[in-house]
mmCIF file of C-alpha atoms and ligand atoms in Angstrom:
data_model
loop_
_atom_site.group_PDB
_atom_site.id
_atom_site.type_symbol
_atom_site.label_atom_id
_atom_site.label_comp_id
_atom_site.label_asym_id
_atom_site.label_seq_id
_atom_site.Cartn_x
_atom_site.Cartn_y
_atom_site.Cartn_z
ATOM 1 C CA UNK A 1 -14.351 43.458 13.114
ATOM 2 C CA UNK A 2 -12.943 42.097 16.103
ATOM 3 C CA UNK A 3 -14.190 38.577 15.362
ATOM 4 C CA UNK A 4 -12.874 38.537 11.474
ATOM 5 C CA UNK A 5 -9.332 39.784 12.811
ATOM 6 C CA UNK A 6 -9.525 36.795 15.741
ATOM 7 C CA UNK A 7 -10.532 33.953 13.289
ATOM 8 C CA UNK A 8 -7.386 35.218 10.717
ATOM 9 C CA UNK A 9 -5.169 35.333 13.470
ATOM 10 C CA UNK A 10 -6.242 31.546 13.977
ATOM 11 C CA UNK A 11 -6.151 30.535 10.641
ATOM 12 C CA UNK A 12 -2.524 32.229 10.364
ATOM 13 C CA UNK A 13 -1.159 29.706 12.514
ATOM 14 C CA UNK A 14 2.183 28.840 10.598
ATOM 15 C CA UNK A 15 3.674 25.517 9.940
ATOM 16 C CA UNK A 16 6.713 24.501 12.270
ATOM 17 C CA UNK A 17 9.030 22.885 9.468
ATOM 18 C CA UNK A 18 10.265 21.107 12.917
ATOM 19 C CA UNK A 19 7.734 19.433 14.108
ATOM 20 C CA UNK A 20 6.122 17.748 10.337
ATOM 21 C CA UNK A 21 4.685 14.580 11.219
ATOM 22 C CA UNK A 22 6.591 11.949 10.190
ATOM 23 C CA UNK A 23 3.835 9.476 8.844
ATOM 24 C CA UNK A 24 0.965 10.810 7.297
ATOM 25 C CA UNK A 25 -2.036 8.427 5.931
ATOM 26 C CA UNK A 26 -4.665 9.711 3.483
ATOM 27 C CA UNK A 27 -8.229 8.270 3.162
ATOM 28 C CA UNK A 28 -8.435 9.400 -0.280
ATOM 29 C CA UNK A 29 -12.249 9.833 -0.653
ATOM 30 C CA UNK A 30 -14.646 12.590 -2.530
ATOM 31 C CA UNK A 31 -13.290 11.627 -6.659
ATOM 32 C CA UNK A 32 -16.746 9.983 -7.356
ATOM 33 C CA UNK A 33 -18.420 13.368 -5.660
ATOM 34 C CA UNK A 34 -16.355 15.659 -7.220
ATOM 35 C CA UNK A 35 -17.305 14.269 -10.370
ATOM 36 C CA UNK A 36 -20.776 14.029 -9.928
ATOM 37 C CA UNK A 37 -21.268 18.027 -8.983
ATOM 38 C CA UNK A 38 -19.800 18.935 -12.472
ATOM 39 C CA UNK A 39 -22.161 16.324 -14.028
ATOM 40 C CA UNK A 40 -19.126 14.313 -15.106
ATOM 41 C CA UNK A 41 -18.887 10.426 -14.701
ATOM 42 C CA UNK A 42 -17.231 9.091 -11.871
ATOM 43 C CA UNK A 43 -14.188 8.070 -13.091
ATOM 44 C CA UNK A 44 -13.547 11.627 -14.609
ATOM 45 C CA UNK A 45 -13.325 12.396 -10.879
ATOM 46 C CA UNK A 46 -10.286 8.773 -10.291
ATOM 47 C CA UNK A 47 -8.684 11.139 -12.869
ATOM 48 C CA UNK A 48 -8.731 14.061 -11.722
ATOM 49 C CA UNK A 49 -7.807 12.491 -7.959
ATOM 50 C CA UNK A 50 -4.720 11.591 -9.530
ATOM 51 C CA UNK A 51 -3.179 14.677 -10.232
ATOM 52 C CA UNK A 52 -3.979 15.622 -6.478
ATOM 53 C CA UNK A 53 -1.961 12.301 -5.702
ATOM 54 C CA UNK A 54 1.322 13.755 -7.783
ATOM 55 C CA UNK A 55 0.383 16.971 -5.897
ATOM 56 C CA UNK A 56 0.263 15.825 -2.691
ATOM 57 C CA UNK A 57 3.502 13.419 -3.310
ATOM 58 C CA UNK A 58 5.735 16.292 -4.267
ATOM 59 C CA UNK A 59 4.367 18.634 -1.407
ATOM 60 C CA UNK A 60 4.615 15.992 1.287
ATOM 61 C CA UNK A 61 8.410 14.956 0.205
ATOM 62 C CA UNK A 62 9.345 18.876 0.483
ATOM 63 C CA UNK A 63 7.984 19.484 3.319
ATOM 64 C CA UNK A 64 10.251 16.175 4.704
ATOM 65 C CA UNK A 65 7.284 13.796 5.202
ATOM 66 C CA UNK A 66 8.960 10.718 5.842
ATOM 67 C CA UNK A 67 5.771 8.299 4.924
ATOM 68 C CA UNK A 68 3.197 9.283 2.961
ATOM 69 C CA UNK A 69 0.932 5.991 3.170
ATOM 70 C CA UNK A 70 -1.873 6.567 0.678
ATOM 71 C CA UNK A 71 -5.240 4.968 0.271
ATOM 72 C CA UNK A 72 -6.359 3.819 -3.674
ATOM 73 C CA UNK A 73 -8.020 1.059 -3.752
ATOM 74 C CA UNK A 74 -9.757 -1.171 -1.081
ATOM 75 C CA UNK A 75 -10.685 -5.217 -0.260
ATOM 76 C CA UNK A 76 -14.093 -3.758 -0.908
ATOM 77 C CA UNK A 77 -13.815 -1.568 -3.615
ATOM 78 C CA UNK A 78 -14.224 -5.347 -6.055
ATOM 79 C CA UNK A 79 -18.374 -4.186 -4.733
ATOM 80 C CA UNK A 80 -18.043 -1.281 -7.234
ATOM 81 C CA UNK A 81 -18.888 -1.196 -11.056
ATOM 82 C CA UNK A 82 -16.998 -3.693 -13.206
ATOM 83 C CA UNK A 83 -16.256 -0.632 -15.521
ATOM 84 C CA UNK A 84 -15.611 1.772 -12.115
ATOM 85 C CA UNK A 85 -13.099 -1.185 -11.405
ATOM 86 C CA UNK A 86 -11.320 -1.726 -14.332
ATOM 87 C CA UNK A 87 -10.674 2.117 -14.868
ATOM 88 C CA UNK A 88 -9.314 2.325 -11.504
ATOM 89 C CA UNK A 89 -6.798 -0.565 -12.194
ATOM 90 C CA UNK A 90 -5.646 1.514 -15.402
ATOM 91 C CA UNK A 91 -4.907 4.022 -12.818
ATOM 92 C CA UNK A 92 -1.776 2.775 -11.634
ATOM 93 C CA UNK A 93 -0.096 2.140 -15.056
ATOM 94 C CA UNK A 94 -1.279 5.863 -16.350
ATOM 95 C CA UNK A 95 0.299 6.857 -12.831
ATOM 96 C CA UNK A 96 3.304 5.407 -12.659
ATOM 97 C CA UNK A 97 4.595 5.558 -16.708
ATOM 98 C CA UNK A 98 4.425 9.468 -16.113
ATOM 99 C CA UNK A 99 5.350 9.565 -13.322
ATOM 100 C CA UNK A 100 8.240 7.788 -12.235
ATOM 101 C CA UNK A 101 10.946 10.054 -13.152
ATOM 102 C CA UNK A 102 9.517 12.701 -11.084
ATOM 103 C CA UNK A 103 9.626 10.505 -8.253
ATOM 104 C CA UNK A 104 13.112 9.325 -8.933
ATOM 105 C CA UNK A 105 14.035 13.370 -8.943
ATOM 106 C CA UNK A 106 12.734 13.625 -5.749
ATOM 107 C CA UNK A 107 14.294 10.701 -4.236
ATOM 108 C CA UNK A 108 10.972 9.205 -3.757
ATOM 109 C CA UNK A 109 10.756 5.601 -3.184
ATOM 110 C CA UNK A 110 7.512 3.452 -3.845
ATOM 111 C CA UNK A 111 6.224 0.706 -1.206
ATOM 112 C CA UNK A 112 3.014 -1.207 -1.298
ATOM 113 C CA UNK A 113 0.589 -2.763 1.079
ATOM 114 C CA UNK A 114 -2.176 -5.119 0.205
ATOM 115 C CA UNK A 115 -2.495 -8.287 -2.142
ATOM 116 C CA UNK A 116 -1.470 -7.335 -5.434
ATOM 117 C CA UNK A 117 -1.560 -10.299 -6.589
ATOM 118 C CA UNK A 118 -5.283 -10.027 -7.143
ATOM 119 C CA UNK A 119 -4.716 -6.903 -9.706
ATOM 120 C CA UNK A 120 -4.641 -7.447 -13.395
ATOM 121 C CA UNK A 121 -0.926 -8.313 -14.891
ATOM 122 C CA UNK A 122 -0.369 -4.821 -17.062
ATOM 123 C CA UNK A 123 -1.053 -3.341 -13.228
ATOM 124 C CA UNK A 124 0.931 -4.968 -11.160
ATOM 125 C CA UNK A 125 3.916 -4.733 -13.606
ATOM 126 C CA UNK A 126 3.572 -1.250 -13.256
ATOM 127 C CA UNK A 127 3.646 -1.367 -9.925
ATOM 128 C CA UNK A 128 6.112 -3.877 -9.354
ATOM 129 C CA UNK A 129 8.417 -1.757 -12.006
ATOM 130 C CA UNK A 130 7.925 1.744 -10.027
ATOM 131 C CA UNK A 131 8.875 -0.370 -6.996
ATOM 132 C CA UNK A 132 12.325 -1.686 -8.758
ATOM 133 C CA UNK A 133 12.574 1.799 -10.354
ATOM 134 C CA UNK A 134 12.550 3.695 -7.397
ATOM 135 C CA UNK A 135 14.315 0.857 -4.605
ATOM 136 C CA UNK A 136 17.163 3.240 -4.595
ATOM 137 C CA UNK A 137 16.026 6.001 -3.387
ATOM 138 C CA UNK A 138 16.536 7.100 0.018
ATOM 139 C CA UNK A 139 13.707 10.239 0.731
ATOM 140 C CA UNK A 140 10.188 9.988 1.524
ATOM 141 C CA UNK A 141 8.323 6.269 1.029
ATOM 142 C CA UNK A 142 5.406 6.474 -1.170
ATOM 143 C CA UNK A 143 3.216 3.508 0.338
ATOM 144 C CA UNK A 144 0.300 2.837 -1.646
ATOM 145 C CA UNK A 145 -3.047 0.734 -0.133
ATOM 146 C CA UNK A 146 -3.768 -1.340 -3.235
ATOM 147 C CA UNK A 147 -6.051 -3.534 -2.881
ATOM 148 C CA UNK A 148 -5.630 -3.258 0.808
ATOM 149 C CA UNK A 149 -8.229 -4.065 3.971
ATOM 150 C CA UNK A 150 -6.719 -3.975 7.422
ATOM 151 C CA UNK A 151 -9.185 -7.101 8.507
ATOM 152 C CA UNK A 152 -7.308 -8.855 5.995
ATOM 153 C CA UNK A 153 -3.950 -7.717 6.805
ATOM 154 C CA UNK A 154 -4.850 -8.928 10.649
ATOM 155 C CA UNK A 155 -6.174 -12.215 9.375
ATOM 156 C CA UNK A 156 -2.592 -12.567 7.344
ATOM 157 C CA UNK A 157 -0.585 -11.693 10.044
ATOM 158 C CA UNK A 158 -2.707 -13.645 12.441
ATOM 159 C CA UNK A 159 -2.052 -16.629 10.034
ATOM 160 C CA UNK A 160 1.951 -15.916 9.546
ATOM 161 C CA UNK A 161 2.418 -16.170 13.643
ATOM 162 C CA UNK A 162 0.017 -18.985 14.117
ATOM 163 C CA UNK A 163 2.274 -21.387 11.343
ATOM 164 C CA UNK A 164 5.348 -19.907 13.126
ATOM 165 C CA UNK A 165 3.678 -21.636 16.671
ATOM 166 C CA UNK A 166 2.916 -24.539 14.718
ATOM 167 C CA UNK A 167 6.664 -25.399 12.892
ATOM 168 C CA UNK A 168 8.302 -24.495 16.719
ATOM 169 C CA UNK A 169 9.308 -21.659 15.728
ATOM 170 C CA UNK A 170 8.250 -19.408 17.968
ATOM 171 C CA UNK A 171 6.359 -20.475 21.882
ATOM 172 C CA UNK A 172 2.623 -18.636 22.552
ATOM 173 C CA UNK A 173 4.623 -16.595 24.981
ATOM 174 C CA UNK A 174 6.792 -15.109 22.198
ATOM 175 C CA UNK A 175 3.578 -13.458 20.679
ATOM 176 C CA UNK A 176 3.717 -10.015 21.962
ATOM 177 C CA UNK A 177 2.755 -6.233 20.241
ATOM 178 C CA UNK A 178 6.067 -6.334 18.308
ATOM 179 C CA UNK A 179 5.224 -9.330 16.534
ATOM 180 C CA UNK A 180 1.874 -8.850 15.621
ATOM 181 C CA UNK A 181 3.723 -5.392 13.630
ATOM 182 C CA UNK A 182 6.258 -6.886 12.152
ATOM 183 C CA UNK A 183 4.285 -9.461 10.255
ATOM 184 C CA UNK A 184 1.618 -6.680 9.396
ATOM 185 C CA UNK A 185 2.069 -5.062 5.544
ATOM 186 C CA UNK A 186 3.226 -1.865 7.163
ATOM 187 C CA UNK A 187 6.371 -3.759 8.597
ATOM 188 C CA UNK A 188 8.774 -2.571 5.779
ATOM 189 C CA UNK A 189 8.125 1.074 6.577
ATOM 190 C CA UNK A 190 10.294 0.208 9.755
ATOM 191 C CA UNK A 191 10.259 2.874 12.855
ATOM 192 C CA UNK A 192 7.618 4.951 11.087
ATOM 193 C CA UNK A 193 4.753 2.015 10.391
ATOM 194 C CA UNK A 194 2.509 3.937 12.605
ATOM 195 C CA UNK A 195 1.052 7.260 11.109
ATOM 196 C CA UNK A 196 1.342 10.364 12.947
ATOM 197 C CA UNK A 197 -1.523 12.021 11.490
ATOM 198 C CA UNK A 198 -4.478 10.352 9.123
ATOM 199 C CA UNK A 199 -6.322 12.470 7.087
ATOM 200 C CA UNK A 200 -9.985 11.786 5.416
ATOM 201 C CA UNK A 201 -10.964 13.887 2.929
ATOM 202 C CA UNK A 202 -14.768 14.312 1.591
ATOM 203 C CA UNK A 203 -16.641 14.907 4.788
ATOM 204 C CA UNK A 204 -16.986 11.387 5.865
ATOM 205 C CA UNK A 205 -15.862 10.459 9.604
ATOM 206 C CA UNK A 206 -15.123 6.856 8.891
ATOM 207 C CA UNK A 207 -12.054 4.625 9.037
ATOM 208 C CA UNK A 208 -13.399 2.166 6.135
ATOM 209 C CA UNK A 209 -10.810 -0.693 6.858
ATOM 210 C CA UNK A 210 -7.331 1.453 6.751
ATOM 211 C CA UNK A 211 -4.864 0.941 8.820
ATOM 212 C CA UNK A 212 -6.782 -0.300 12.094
ATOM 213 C CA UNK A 213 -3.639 -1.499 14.182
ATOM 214 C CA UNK A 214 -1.348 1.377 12.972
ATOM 215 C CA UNK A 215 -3.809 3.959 14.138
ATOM 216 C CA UNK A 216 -4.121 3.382 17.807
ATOM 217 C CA UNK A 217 -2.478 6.342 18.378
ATOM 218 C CA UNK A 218 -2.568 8.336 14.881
ATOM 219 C CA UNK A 219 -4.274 12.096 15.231
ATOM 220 C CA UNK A 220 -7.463 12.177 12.942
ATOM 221 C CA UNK A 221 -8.247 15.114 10.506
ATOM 222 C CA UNK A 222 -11.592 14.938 8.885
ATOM 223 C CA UNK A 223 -11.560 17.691 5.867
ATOM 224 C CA UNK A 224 -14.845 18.354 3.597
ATOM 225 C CA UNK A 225 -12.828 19.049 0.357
ATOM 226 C CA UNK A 226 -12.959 16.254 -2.095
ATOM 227 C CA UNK A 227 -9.632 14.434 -2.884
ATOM 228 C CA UNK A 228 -9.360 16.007 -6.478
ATOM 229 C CA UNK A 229 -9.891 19.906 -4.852
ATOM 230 C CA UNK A 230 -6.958 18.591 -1.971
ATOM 231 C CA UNK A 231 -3.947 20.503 -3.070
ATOM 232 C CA UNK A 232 -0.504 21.769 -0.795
ATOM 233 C CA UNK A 233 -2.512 24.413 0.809
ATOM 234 C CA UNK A 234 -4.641 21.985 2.159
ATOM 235 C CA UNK A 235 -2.246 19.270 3.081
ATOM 236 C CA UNK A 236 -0.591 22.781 4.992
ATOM 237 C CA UNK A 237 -3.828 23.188 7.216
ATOM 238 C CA UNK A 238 -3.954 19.404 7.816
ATOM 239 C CA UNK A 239 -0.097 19.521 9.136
ATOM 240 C CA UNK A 240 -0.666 23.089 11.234
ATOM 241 C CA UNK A 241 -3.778 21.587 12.768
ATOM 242 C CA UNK A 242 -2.286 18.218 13.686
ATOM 243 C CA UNK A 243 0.677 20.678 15.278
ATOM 244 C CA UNK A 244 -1.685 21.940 17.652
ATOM 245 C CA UNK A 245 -2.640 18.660 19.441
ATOM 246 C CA UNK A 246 -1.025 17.336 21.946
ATOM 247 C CA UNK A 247 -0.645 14.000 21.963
ATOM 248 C CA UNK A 248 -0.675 11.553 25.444
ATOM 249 C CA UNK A 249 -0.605 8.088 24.436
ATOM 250 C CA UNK A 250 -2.657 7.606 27.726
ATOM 251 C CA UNK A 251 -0.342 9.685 29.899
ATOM 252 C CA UNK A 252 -0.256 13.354 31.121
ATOM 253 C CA UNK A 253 -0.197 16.462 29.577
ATOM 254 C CA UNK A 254 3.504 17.092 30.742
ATOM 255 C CA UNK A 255 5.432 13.694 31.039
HETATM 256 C C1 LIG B 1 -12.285 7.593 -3.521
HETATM 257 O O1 LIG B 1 -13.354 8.251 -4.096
HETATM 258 C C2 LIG B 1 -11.576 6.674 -4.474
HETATM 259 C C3 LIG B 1 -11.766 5.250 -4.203
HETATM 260 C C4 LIG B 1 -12.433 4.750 -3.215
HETATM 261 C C5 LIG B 1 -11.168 4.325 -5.133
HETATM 262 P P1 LIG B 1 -14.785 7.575 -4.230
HETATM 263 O O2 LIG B 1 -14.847 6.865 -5.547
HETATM 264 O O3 LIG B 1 -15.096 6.729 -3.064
HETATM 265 O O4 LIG B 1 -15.709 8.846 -4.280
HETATM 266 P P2 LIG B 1 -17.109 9.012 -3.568
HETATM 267 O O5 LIG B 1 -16.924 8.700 -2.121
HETATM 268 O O6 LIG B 1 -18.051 8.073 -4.242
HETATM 269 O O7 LIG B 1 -17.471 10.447 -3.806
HETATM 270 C C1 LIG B 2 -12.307 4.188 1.264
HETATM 271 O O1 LIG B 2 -13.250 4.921 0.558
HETATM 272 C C2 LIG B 2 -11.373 3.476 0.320
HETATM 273 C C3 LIG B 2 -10.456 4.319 -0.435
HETATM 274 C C4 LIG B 2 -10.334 5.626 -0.313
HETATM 275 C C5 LIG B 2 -9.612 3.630 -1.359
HETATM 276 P P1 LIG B 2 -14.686 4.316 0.215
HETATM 277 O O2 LIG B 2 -15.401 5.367 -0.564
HETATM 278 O O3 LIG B 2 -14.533 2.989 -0.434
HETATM 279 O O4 LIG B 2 -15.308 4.103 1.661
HETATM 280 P P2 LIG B 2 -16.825 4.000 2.117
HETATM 281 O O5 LIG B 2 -17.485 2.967 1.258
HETATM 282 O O6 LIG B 2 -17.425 5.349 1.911
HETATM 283 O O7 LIG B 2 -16.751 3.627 3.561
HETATM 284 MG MG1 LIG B 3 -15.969 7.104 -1.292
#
């Protein structure tokens, strides 16, 4: 008795609406999983993992999430499937043309990172058209990982600074911490590049190429449920968690 009333009391733990972090990045992982237990194909689970994205988007912006940086489809995803891959570039225009107006009413605005260049046309014009669509507004930045590897953003980045050196630019000396993030894909999300807390959802304790530089620093949250079963509640105990760490950054507990 005593035990059950000690583990509520734990799990009661409310949310401080003060202290939401910022940035949060999601390792959206489980859809192929979720699918799978209900003898579905995979991609039944991509679409089903979508309406946890519009979920999660609407919950995060209320809450006053500032970021919401979230992970869809990776440099190493093109391993999958040619039908696996060419449903999950559908995704994006099914996402976005119902979609957007929702986003708009919540002052959302949409941001991407990775080469989207590499997508197929009808997907990047939806992406490129939720970007224009939404450039106005001022709440919480949507930042979608499309096509995205954070080895490749380094190697960009690493390439940017080193044709800088080269044209005189800029001196060796010049290359500091600051530079290497503002010529990183995150730059555009400004003062909040860095995530406050990453999430992973599905039970696996991996990074899998996200965000390695903007990390450093990040609190981790490793959840079991699969992306399509991640809902508000969830995204709560994520947030409540993450509000009982205490973060050092390599100093003391009370400078
Ligand atoms: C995450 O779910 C979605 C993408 C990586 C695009 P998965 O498709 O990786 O699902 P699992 O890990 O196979 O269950
Ligand atoms: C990471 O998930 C990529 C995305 C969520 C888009 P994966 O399912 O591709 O990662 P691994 O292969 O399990 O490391
Ligand atoms: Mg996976």
């Amino acid at each position: 008795m005593f035990g059950k009333k000690e583990v509520s009391s734990t799990s009661d733990a409310k949310l401080d609406l003060n202290r939401i972090p910022n940035h949060i990045a999601i390792i959206m992982d489980g859809n192929g999983r979720w699918a799978q237990k209900r003898h579905l194909p995979r991609v039944a689970g991509h679409k089903q993992g979508m309406q946890t994205v519009k979920t999660v988007t609407i919950a995060a912006s209320e809450l006053g999430v500032k970021v919401l940086s979230l992970y869809a489809f990776s440099t190493e995803n093109w391993k999958r499937p040619s039908s696996e891959v060419n449903y999950l570039m559908q995704l994006p225009i099914k996402f976005f043309s119902t979609f957007v107006p929702d986003l708009v009413k919540h002052n959302v605005r949409v941001t991407v990172m990775g080469d989207i260049t590499k997508l197929p046309q009808g997907t990047q014009k939806a992406v490129n058209d939720a970007i224009a669509d939404t450039a106005d507004c001022t709440g919480m930045i949507l930042n979608f990982a499309l096509n995205y590897g954070s080895r490749d953003e380094i190697v960009r980045a690493t390439k940017q600074i080193a044709s800088k050196v080269l044209a005189g630019e800029i001196s060796t000396e010049q290359i500091n911490e600051q530079l290497l993030s503002e010529n990183m894909m995150s730059s555009r999300l400004g003062p909040f590049a860095d995530p406050d807390l990453l999430i992973r959802t599905s039970g696996e304790e991996r990074i899998s190429n996200f965000m390695l530089w903007q990390i450093a620093y990040s609190e981790l949250e490793f959840t079991d449920v699969y992306w399509p079963d991640f809902d508000r509640h969830s995204l709560e105990t994520a947030i409540i968690n993450f509000q009982s760490r205490h973060r050092r950054y390599g100093g003391l507990k009370n400078n």
